[in-house]
Coordinates of C-alpha atoms in Angstrom, one line a residue:
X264 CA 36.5 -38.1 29.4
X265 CA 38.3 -36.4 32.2
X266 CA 42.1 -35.7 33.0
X267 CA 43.9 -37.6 35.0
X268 CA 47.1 -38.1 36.4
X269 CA 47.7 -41.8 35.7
X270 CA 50.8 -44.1 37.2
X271 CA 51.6 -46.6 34.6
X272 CA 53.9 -48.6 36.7
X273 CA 55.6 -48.7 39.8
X274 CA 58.6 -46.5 39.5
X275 CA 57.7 -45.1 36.0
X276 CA 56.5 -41.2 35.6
X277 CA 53.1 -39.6 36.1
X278 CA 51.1 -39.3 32.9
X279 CA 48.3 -36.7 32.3
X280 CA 46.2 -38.1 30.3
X281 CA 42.3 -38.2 29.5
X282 CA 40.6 -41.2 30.9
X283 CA 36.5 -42.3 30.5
X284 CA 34.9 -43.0 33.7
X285 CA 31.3 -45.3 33.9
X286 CA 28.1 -44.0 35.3
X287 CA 28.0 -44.6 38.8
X288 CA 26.5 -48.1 39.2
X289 CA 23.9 -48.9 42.4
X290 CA 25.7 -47.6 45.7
X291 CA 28.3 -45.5 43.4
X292 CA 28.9 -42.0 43.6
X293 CA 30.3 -39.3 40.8
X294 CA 31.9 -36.0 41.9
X295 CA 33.7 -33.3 40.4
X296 CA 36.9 -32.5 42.7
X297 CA 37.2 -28.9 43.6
X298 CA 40.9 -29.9 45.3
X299 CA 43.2 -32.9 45.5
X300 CA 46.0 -33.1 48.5
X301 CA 49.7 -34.5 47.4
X302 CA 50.2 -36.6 50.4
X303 CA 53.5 -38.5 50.8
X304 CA 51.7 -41.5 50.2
X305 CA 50.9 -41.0 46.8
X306 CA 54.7 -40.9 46.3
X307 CA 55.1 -43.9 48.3
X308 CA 52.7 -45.3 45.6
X309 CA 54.3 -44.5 42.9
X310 CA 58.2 -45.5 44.4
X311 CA 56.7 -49.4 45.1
X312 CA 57.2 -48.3 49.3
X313 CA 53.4 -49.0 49.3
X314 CA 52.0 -51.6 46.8
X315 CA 48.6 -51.7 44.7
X316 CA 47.8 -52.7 41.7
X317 CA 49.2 -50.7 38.6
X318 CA 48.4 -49.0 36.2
X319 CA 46.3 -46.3 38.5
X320 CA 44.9 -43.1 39.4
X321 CA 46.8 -41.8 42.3
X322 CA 45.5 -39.0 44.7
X323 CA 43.0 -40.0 47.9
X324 CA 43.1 -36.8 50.0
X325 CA 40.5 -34.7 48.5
X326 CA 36.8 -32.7 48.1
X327 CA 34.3 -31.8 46.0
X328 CA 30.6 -31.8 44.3
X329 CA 28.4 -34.7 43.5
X330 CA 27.6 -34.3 40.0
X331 CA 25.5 -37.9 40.5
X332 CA 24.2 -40.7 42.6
X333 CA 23.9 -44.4 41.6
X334 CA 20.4 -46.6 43.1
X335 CA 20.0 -47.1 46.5
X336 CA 22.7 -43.2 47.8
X337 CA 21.0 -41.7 49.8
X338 CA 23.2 -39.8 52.5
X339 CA 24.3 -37.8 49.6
X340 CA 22.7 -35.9 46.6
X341 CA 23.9 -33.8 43.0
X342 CA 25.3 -30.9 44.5
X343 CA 26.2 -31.6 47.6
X344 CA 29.7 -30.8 49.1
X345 CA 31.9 -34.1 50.0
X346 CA 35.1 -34.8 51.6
X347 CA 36.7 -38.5 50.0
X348 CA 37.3 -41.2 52.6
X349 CA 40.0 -43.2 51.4
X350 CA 39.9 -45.8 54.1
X351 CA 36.2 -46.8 54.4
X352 CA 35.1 -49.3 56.8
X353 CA 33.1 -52.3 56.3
X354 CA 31.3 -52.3 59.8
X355 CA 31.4 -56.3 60.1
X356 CA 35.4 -57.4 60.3
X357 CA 36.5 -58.1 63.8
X358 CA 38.5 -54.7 64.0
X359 CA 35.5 -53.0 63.4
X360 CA 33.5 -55.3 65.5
X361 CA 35.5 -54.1 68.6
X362 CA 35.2 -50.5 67.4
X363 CA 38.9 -50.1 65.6
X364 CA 37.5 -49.0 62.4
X365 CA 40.9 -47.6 60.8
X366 CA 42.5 -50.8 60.6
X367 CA 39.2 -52.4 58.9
X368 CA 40.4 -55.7 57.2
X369 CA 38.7 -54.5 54.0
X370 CA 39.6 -50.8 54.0
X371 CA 41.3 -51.2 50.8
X372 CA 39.8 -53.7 48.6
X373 CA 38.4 -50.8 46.3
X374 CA 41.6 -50.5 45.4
X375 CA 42.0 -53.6 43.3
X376 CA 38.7 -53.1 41.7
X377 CA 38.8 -51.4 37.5
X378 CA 38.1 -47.6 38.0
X379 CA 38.4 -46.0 34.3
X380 CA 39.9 -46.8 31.4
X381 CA 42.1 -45.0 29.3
X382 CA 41.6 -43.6 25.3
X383 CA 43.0 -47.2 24.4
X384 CA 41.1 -49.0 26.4
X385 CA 43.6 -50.1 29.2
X386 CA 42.1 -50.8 32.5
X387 CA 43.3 -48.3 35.2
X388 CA 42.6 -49.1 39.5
X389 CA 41.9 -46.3 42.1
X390 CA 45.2 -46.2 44.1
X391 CA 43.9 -45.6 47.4
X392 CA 40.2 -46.3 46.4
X393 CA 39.4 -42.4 45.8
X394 CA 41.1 -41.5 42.8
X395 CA 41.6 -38.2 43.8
X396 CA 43.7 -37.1 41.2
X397 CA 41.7 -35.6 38.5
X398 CA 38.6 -33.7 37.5
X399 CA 36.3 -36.1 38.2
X400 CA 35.9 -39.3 40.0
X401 CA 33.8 -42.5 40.7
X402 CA 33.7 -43.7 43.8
X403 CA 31.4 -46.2 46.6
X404 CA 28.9 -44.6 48.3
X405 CA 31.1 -45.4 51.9
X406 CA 34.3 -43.6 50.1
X407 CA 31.7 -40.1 50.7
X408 CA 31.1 -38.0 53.5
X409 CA 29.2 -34.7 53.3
X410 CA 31.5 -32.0 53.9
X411 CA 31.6 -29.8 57.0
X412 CA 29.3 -26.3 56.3
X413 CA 31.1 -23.1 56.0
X414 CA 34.3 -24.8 55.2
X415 CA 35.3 -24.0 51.3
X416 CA 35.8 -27.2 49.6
X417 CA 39.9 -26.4 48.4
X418 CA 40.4 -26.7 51.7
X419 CA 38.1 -29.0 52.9
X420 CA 39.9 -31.5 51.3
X421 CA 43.0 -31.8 53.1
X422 CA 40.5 -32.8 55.8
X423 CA 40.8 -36.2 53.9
X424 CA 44.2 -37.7 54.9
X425 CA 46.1 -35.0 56.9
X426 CA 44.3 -33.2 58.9
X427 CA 42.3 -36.4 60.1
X428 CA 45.8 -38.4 60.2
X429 CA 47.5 -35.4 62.6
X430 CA 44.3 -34.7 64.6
X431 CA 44.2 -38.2 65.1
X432 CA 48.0 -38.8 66.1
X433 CA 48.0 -36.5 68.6
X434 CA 44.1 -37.0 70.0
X435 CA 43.7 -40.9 69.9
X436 CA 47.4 -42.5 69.6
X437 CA 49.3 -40.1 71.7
X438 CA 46.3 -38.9 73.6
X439 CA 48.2 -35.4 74.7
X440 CA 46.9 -34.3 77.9
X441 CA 47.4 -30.6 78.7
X442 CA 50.5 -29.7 79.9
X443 CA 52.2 -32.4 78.5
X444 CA 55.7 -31.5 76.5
X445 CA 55.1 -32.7 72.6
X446 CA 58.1 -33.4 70.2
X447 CA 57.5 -33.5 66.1
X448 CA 59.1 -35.0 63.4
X449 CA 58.8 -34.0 60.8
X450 CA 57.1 -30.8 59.5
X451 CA 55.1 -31.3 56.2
X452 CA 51.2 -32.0 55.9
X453 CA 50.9 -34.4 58.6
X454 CA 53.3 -32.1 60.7
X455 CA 51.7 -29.1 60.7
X456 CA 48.7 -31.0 61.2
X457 CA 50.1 -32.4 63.9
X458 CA 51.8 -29.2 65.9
X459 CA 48.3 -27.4 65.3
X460 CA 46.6 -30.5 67.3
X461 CA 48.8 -30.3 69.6
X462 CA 48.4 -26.7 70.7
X463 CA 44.9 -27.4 71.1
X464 CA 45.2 -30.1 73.2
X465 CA 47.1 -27.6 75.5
X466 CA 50.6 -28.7 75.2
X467 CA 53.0 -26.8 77.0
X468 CA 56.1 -26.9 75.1
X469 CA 55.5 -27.8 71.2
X470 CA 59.2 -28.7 69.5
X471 CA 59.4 -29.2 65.9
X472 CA 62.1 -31.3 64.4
X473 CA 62.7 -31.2 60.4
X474 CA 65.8 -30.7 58.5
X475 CA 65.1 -27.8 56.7
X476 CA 65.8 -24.6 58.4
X477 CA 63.4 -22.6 56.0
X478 CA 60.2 -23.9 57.6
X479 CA 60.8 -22.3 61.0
X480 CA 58.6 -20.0 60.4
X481 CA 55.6 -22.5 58.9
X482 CA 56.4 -24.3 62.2
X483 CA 55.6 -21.7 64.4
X484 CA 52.5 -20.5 62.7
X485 CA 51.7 -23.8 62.9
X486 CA 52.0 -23.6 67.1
X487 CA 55.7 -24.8 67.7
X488 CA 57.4 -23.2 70.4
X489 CA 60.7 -24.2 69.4
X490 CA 62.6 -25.4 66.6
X491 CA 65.2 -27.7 66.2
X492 CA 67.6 -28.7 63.0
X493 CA 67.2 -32.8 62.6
X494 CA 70.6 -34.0 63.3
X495 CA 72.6 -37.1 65.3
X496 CA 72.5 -34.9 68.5
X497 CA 68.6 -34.1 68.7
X498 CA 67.6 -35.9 71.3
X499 CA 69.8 -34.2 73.4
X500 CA 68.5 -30.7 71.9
X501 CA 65.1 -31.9 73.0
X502 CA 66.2 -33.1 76.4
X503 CA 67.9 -29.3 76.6
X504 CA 64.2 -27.8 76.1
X505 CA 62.7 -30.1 78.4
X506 CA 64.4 -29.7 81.7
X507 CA 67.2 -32.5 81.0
X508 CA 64.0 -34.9 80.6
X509 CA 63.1 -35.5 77.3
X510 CA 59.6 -34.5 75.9
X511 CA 56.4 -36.4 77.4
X512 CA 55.3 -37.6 73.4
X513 CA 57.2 -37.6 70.5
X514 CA 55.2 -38.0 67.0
X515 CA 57.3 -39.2 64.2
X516 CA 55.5 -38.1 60.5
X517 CA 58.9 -39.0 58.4
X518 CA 58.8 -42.7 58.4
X519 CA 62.8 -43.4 58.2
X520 CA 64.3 -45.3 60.6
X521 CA 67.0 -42.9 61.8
X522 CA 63.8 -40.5 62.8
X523 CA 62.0 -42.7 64.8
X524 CA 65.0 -44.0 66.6
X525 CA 65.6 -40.3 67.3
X526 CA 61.8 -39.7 68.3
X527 CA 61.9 -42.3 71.0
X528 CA 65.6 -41.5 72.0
X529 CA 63.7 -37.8 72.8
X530 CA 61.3 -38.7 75.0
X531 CA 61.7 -39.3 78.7
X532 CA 61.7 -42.2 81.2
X533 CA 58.1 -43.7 80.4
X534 CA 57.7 -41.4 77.2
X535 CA 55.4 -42.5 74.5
X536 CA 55.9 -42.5 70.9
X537 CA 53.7 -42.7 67.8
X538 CA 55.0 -43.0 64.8
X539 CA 52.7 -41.9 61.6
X540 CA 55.4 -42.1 58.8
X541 CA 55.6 -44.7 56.2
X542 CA 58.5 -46.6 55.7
X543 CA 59.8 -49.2 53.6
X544 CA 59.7 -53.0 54.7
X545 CA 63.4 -53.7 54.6
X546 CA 64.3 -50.5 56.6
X547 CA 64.8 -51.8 60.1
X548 CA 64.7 -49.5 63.4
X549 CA 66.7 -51.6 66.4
X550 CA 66.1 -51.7 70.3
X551 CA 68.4 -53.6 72.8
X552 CA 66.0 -55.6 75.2
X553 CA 67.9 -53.5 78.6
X554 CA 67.0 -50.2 76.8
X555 CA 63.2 -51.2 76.5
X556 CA 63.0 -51.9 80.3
X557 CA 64.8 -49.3 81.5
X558 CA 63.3 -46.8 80.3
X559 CA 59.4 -47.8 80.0
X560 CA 58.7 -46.5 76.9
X561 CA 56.0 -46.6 74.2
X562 CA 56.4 -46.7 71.1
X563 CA 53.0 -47.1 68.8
X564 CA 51.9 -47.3 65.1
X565 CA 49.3 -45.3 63.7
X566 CA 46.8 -45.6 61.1
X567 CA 44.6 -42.6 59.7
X568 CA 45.4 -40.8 63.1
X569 CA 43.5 -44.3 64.5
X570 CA 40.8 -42.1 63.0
X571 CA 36.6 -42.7 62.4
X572 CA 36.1 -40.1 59.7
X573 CA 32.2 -39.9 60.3
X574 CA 33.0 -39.1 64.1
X575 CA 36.0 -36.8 64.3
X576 CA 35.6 -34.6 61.1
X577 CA 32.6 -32.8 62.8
X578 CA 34.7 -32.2 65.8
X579 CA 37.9 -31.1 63.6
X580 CA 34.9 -28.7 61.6
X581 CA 34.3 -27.0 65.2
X582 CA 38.1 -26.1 65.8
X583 CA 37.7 -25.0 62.0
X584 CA 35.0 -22.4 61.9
X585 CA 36.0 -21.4 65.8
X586 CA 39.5 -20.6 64.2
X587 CA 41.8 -22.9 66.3
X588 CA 42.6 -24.5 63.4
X589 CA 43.7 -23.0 60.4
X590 CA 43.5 -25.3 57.2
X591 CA 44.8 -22.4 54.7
X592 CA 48.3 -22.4 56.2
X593 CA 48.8 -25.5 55.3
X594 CA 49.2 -25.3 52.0
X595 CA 52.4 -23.8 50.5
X596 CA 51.7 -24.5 46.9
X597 CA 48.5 -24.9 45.0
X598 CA 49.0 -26.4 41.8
X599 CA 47.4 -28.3 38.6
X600 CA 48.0 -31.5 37.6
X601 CA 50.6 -31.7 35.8
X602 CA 52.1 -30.0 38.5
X603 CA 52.7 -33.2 40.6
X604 CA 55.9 -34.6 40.0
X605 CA 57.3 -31.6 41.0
X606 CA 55.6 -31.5 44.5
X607 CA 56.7 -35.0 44.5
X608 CA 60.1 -33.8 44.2
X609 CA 59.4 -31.0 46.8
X610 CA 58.4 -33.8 49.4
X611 CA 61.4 -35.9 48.4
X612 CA 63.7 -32.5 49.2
X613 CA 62.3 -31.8 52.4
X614 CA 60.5 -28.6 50.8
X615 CA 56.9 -26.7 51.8
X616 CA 54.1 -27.8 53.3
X617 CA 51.0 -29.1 51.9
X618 CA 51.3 -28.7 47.6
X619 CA 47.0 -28.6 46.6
X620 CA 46.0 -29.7 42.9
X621 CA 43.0 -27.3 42.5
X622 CA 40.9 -27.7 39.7
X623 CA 39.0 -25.4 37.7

């Protein structure tokens, strides 16, 4: 029996609660979580904005120790370091025939699969396949990767979901070439993930957008250059910072529609736009057809940071250990479990940075 933080239903309260995991089975892995990431998709789990089947373990950004192997691992062993993949790929779907492995067709069918089961003997699912949130986990073989050396595994886990999701926004969706002017909104775990990518791909100008005037500071650490208060006139603050033109890329990590209006209403003539926040199905963002000619914009969805895991965290482990990017400031709150529905709350507030479960 481990603890767990458990979602019983869609809307309802996390519960922290013991729950019995099975032996790994062949291709099945068991490890003990050193540290567990609350990403704004877990709350979008839990608030129905994101649907899988309930009741289940929430928590997919995340590392930590195999404590054992089912038949036929092999790429990883009992006491090896791993970071959890909560979007593996299959290899043979026609997305990841033509080499777009983040939008795999089967990514997510872990998900609907029976995890653990509670004291009582109810059936619980792995909400993003991983998991993540509690001492221990079970998990497919593909859901593993072996964890970059020298990198402590607290912080190796945010290489998980939003590290790889911001690298990936501003490296493979926006593809910011140096010089280049960079807009972001939107400054929590993706966002600061996001600004510190951006600085190393040698943007010029680096303006943060959130509505919280207490993480100017976190933003600039982070590699903003300026700082600007969300509100109904930013696009013309960010056309003020960029020479009356508007910012050359504009990453949106909030997922409402009044931000990624104002994310591609802050970029110039033939601007480009990615947009990694999550929002809701009936929340509608409107363009006039004039507006989308005349201006010869982009404006582009991302997945995972359009990410493959097994190629890019050995790249993201280099800017790591070479110090050009700096996991630790991420996180503004490390907690324990039961500690979640208040970093929940935090997110839903507009508050900190990254909130870490670490585990004992």
């Amino acid at each position: 029996m481990v603890r767990a933080a458990v979602l019983p239903a869609v809307g309802a309260p996390l519960e922290i609660t013991d729950i019995e995991l099975p032996e790994p089975g062949p291709g099945r892995v068991r490890v003990r979580l050193a540290a567990a990431g609350v990403c704004h998709s877990d709350l979008s789990l839990s608030n129905g904005t994101m649907r899988v089947p309930v009741p289940a373990v929430l928590g997919h950004e995340g590392a930590g120790t195999v404590v054992a192997v089912g038949e036929g691992v092999t790429h990883v062993a009992p006491g090896d370091g791993v970071v959890l993949n909560w979007a593996p790929y299959c290899g043979s779907c026609h997305h990841c025939g033509i080499g777009e492995v983040w939008l795999c067709a089967h990514a997510l069918s872990g998900a609907a699969g029976i995890h653990a089961r509670t004291a009582d003997g109810t059936e619980l699912h792995p909400g993003l396949n991983v998991a993540a949130f509690a001492q221990e986990t079970v998990v497919a073989a593909n859901c593993v990767l072996p964890a970059p050396d020298g990198i402590p595994l607290t912080d190796a886990a945010l290489l998980g979901c939003a590290v790889l999701t911001g690298y990936g926004a501003v490296h493979h969706s926006a593809r910011v070439r140096p010089g280049e002017s960079v807009v972001v909104f939107g400054i929590g775990g993706v966002g600061l993930a996001v600004l510190q990518s951006a600085r190393i791909a040698g943007a010029s100008k680096i303006i943060a957008v959130e509505v919280s005037p207490e993480k100017e500071e976190l933003a600039r650490r982070a590699g903003a250059t300026d700082y600007v208060i969300a509100s109904d006139i930013t696009p013309r603050a960010v056309r003020g910072l960029t020479g009356g033109q508007g910012a050359d890329v504009a990453i949106e990590c909030v997922g409402r529609p009044a931000s990624i209006r104002g994310a591609w209403d802050s970029t110039r003539r033939g601007g480009r736009t990615t947009v990694v926040g999550i929002g809701g199905k009936d929340q509608l963002v409107s363009f006039n057809a004039l507006e989308i000619f005349h201006w010869g914009r982009s404006l582009t969805g991302c997945v995972y940071g359009n990410s493959d895991p097994a190629r890019d965290l050995p790249v993201l482990a280099e800017h790591i250990l070479a110090s050009r990017f700096d996991l630790s400031m991420m996180v503004t709150e490390r907690i324990a479990l039961d500690g979640i529905p208040a970093a929940f709350d935090n997110m839903i507030a507009g508050k900190g940075g990254r909130a870490l479960v670490v585990f004992q």
